[in-house]
XYZ file of C-alpha atoms in Angstrom:
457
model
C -7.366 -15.443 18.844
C -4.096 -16.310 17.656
C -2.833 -16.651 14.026
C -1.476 -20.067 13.065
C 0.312 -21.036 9.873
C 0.154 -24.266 7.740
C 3.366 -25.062 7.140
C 3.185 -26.801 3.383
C 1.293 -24.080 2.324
C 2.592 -21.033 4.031
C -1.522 -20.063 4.560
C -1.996 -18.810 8.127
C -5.255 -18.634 9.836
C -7.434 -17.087 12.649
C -10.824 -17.156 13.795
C -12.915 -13.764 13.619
C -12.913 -12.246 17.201
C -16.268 -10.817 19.061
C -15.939 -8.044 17.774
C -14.940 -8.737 14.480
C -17.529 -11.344 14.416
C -20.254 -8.726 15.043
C -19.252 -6.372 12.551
C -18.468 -8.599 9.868
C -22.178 -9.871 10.409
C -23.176 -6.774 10.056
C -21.675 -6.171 6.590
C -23.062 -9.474 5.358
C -27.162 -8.446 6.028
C -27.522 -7.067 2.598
C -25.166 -9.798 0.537
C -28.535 -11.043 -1.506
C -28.947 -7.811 -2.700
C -25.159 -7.373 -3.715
C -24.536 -4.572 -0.830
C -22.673 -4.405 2.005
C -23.429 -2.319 4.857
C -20.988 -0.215 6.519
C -17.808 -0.514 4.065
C -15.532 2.519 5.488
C -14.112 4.964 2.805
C -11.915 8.179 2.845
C -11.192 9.946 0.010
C -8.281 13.108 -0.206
C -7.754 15.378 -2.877
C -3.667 15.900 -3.507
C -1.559 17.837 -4.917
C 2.249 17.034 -6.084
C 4.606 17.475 -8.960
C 4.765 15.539 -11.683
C 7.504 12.703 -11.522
C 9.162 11.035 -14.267
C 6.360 7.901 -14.048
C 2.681 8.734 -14.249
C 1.031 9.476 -11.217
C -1.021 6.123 -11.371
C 2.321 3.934 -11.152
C 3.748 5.840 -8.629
C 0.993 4.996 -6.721
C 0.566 1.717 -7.614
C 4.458 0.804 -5.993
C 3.739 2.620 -2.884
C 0.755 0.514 -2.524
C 2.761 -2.588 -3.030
C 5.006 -1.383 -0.476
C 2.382 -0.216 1.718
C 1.303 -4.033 2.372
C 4.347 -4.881 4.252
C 3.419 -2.625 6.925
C -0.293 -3.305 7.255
C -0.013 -6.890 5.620
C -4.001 -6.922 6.987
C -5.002 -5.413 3.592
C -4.214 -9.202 2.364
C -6.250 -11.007 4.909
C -9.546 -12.192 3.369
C -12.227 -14.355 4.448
C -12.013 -17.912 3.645
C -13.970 -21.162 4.974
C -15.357 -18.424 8.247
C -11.759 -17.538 8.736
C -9.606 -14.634 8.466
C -6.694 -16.036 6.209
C -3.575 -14.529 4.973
C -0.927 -15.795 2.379
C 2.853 -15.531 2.723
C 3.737 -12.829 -0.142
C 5.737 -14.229 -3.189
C 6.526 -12.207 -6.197
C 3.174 -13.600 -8.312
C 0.520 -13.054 -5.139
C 2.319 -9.978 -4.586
C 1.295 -8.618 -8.268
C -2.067 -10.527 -8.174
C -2.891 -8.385 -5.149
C -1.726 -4.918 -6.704
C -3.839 -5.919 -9.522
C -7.109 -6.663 -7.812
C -6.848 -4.214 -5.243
C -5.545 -0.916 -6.756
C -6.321 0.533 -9.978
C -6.811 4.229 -11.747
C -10.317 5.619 -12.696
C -10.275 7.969 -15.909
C -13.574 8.178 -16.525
C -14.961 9.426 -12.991
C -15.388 12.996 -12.223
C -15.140 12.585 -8.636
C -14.463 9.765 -6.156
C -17.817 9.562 -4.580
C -19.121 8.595 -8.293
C -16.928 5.160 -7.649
C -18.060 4.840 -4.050
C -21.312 3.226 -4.989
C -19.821 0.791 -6.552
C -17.638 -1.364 -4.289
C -19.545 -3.563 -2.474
C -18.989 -7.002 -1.143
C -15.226 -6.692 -2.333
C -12.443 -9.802 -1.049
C -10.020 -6.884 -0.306
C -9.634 -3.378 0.350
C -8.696 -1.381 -2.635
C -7.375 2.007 -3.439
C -8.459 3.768 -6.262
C -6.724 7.460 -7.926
C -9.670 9.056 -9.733
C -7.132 10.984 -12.069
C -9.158 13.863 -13.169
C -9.934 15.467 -9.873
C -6.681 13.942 -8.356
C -8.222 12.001 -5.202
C -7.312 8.922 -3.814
C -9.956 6.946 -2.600
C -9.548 4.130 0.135
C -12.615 1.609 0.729
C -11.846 -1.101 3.095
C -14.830 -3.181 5.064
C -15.235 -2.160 8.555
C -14.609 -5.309 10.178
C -10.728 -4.987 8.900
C -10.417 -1.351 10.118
C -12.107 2.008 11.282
C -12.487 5.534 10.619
C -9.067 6.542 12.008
C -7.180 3.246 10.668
C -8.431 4.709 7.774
C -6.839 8.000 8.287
C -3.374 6.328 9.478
C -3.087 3.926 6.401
C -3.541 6.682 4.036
C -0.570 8.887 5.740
C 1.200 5.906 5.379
C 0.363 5.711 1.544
C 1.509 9.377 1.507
C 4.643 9.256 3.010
C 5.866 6.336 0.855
C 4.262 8.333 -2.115
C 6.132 11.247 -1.157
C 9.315 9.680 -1.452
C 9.008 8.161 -4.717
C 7.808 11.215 -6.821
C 11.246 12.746 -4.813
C 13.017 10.012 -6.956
C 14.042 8.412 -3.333
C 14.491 4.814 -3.895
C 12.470 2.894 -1.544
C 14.436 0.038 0.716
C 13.072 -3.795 -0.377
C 11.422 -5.131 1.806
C 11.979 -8.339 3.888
C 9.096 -10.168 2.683
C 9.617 -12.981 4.978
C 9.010 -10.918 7.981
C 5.536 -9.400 6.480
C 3.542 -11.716 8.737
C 5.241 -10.159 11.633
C 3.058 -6.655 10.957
C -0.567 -8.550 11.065
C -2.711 -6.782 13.651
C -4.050 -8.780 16.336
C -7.781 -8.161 17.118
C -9.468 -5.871 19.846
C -9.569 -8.362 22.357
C -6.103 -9.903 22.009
C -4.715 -6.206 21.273
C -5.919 -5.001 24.938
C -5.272 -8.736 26.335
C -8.699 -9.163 27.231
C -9.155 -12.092 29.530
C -11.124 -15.343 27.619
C -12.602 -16.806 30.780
C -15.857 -15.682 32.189
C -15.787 -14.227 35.415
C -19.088 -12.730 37.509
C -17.025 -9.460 37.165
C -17.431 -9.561 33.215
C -20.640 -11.490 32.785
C -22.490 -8.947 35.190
C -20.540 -6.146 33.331
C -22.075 -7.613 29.616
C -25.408 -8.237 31.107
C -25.473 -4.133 32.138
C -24.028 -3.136 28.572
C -27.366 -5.546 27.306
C -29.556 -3.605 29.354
C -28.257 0.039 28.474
C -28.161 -0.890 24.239
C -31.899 -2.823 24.424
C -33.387 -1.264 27.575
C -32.630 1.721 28.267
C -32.409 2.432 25.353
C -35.602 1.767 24.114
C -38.769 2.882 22.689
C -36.110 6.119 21.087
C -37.298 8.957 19.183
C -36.120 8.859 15.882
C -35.989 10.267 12.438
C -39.502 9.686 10.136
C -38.352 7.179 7.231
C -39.512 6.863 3.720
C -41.350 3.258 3.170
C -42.098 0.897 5.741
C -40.493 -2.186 7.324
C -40.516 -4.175 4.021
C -39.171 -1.768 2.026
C -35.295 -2.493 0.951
C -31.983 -0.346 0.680
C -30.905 1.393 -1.933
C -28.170 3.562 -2.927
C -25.978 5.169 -0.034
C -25.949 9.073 0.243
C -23.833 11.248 2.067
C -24.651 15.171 2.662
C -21.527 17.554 3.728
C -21.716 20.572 5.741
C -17.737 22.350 6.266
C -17.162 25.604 7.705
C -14.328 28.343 7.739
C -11.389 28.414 10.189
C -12.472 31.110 12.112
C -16.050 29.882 12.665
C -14.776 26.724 13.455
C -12.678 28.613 16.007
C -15.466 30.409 17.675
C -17.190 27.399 17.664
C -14.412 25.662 19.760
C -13.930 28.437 21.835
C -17.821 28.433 22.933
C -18.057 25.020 23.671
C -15.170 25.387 25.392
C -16.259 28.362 27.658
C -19.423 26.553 29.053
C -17.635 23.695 29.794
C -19.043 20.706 26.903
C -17.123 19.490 23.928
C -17.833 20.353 20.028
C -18.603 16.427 19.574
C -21.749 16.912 22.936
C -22.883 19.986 21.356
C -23.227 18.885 17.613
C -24.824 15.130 19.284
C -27.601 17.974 21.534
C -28.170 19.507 18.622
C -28.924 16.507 16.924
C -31.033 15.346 19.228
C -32.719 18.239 19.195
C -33.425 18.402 15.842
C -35.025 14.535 16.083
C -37.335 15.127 18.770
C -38.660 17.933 17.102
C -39.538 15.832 13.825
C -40.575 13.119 15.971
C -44.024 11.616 15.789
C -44.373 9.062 18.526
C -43.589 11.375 21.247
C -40.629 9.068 22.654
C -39.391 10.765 26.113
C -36.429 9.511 25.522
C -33.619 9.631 22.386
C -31.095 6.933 22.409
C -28.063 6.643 20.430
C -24.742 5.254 19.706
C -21.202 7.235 19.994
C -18.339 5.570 18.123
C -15.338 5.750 20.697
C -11.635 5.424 19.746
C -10.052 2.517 22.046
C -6.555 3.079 20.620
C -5.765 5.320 23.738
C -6.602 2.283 26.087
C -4.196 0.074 23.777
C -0.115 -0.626 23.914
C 1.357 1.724 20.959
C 1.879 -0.070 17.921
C 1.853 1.565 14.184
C 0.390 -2.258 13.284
C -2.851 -0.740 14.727
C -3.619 0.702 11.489
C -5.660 -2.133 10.012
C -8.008 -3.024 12.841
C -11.994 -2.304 14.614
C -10.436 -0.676 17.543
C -13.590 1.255 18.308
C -16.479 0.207 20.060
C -20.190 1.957 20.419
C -21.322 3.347 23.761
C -25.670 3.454 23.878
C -26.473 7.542 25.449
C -30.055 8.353 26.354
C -31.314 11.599 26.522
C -34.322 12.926 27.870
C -36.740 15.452 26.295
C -37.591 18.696 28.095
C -41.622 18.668 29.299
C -41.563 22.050 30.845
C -43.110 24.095 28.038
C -39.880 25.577 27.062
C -39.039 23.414 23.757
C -36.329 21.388 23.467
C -33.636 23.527 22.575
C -33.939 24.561 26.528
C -32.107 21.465 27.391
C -29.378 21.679 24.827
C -26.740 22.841 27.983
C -27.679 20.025 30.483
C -27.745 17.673 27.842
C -24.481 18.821 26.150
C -22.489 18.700 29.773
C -24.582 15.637 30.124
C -22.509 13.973 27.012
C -19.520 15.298 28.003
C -19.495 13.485 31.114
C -20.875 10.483 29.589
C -18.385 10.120 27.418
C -15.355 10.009 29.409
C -16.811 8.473 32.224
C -19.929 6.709 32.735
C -19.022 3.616 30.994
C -16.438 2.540 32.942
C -13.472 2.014 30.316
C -11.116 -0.477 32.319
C -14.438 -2.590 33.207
C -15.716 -2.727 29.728
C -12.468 -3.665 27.945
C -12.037 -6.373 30.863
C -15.219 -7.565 29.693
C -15.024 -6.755 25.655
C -15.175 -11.062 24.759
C -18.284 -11.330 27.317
C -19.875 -8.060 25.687
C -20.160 -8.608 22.409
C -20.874 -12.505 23.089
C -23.789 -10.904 24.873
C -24.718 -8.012 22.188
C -24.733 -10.858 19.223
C -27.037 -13.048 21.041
C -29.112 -9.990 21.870
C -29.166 -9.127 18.319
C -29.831 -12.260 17.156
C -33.178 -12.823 19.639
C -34.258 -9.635 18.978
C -34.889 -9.769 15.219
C -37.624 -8.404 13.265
C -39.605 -8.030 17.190
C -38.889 -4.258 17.281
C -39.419 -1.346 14.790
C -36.291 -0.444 12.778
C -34.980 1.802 14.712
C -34.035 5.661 12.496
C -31.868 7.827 15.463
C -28.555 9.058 14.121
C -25.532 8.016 15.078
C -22.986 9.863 16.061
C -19.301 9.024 14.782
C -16.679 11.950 16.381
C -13.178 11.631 14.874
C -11.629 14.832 16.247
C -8.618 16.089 14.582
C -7.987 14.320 11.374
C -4.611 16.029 11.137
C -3.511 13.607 14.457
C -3.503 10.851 11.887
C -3.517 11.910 8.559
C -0.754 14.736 7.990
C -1.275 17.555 5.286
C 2.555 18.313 4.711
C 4.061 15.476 3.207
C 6.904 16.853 1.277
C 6.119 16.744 -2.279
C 2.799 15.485 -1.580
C 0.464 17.890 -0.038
C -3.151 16.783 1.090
C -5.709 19.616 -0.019
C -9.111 18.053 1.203
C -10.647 14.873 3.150
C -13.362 13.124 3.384
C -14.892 10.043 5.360
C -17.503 8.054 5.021
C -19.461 5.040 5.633
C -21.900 3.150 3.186
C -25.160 2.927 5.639
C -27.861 0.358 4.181
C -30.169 0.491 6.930
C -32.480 3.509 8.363
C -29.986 4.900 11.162
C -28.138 7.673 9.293
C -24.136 8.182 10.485
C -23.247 11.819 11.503
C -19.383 11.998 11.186
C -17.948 14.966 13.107
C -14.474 16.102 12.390
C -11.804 18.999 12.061
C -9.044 19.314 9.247
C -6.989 21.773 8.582
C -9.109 23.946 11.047
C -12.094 23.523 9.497
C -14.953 21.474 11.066
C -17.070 19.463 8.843
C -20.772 17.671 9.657
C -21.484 14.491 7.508
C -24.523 12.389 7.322
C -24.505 9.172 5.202
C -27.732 7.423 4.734
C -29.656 5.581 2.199
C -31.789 6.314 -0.746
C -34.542 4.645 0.162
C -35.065 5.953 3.784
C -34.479 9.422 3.322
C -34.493 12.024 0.901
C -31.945 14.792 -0.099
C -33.924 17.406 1.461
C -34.850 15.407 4.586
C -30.742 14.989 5.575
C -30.288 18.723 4.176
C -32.873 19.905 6.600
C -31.356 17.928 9.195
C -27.560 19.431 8.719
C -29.685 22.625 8.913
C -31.476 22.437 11.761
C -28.065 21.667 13.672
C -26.858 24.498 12.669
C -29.316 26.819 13.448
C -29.216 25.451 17.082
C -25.764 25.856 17.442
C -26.136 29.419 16.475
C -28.754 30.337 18.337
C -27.411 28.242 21.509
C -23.669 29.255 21.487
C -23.932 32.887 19.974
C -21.981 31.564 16.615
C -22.957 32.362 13.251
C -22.789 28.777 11.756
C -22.408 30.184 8.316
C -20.972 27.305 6.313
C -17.741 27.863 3.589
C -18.832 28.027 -0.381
């Protein structure tokens, strides 16, 4: 799609994109009951010295500057259309105001998380008495890592004001120059049909709603009636050196951390499992920005898809844990290969054409489906430096709010530590069912890899 502008009233348009179209769906299923389903946030602790303005302020300006390099914080969604404004000096302050402010009440960021759902624009929030920033931004304007690469942005700009640097003004007039383009018109995804693509969706439709399915999958509180409620999320982080050892044994027998954590997983389902599914199915976030021409505007964007894996459960008398190699080397594989990148991007406006249509015929004819999904974001530090000068970042977290029964399991390193993360919902799970969970990945990891999987604190 292509963004146009009316001339008399500097407003520039452009349609949502397939993929953009399917996760900004998504986010809407919930609007009558005031939530919105998976809303991306991050959240760093920092640490800096104190500048001649408050803290708050000197946030507050980098944000304002911040929007001239990812002017897709502005867009909103007006009349089914993405629409963004040219900046003057009043929208410029009426957007600081509704999108940034400080907390002074909270005790922690994830006490505001809750909170911010169905919002017109991302916002960034400094929760001043445990000094974290917190980011939430709707997943159909941006993912996990865009996340990570606006807030090192922030950080940087940050960095330089508490330094007493004074920032360069902008050229307002070429904001609209910075506005991402979507997925499809990013990798220059073709818009006609060919038998190429259409045969390529149509096996994409078979391995999400096929293949994939009946899965094994996690036992749920309530039953198909029964509605969201609050969003949870459960952390697991451990030390540097187990982390290391961790690495290193994955490493050695020839699977990544990201397969062995998604075995283990899957381990740990088909052992809770109840309808004795041969079969456990689900989705792996993966990062298109490597398939992409380099661009920082890339920030604020979905470039990530979901790639469907099955695996199968062991029937030899052994357990299931017996299978946590094959399936492990399985992943690995899987992940870099078996879905045929170059194909599947050729084919992205064809796929998720397919997938909505799918979705949409499908509705309420299956069983909610409860496996975990599986969300790897590898070395936060790639993204989101630690060392900014006078700004240091001292922890991180990411998260997504989940609404429905399939729980997220984020998987990532920072500062050498590797963290598990589930986020799930109130109503579907308890505390102790997502704690045992965490747990019984662990455990397999030990006992498969030879790594004590103590966790820090």
């Amino acid at each position: 799609m292509v963004w146009t502008k009316d001339a008399d009233s500097g407003t520039w348009t452009d349609e949502y994109d397939g993929a953009e179209k399917v996760f900004y769906g998504m986010s809407q299923a919930f609007k009558r009951l005031n939530r919105e389903h998976g809303s991306v946030y991050t959240i760093c602790r920092i640490t800096g010295p104190a500048g001649s303005k408050p803290l708050g302020e000197e946030f507050r300006q980098a944000w304002k500057r911040l929007r001239f390099d990812f002017p897709a914080l502005t867009v909103f969604e007006a009349g089914g259309k993405k629409t963004y404004l040219e900046p003057t000096q009043a929208n410029i302050e009426t957007w600081a105001k509704d999108t940034f402010w400080v907390d002074d009440e909270a005790e922690a960021a994830r006490e505001v998380v809750p909170n911010l759902h169905l919002r017109k624009l991302p916002c960034l929030v400094f929760v001043s008495r445990s000094s974290e920033v917190l980011f939430h931004c709707s997943h159909w304007r941006i993912d996990a890592l865009g996340a990570c690469m606006v807030l090192d942005r922030l950080f940087a700009i940050l960095a330089e004001l508490v330094a007493g640097s004074q920032l360069e003004t902008p050229r307002w007039e070429l904001e609209n120059k910075h506005l991402s383009p979507s997925l499809e018109d990013a990798y220059g995804c073709p818009k006609e049909v060919t038998l190429a693509t259409e045969a390529k969706a149509q096996e994409i439709r078979q391995r999400n709603f096929d293949v994939a399915y009946p899965s094994a999958g996690l036992k749920y509180q309530g039953d198909q009636t029964t509605l969201p409620g609050v969003h949870r999320c459960q952390t697991v982080t451990f030390g540097k050196k187990v982390s290391e050892k961790l690495i290193r044994a994955c490493k050695s027998r020839g699977f990544s951390v990201t397969a062995a954590v998604h075995a283990a997983s899957a381990a740990s389902v088909f052992e809770s499992d109840d309808f004795g599914c041969d079969g456990y199915s689900t989705v792996v976030s993966v990062n298109l920005r490597p398939f992409l021409p380099p661009t920082s505007t890339y920030a604020c964007g979905t470039y990530v898809t979901g790639i469907t894996h099955t695996l199968r459960r062991s029937r030899d008398g052994g357990g299931d844990n017996n299978s946590f190699g094959l399936w492990s080397r399985q992943l690995t594989s899987g992940y870099r290969e078996d879905w045929e990148p170059k194909a599947y991007l050729d084919a992205l406006r064809e796929v998720y054409r397919v997938h909505g249509q799918t979705m949409v015929s499908l509705l309420g004819s299956r069983p909610a489906a409860s496996n975990v999904t599986v969300s790897s974001l590898g070395v936060i530090d790639s993204y989101l430096r630690r060392d900014h000068g006078k700004v240091q970042v001292e922890a991180f977290h990411l998260g997504s709010a989940i609404m429905g029964r399939q729980p997220t399991l984020y998987i990532w390193t920072f500062g050498g530590c590797l963290t598990l993360s589930v986020d799930y919902n109130e109503a579907y799970y308890s505390e102790k069912q997502i704690g045992d969970l965490l747990h019984s990945i662990r455990s397999c990891l030990g006992k498969e890899l030879g790594v004590d999987m103590s966790p820090l604190g």
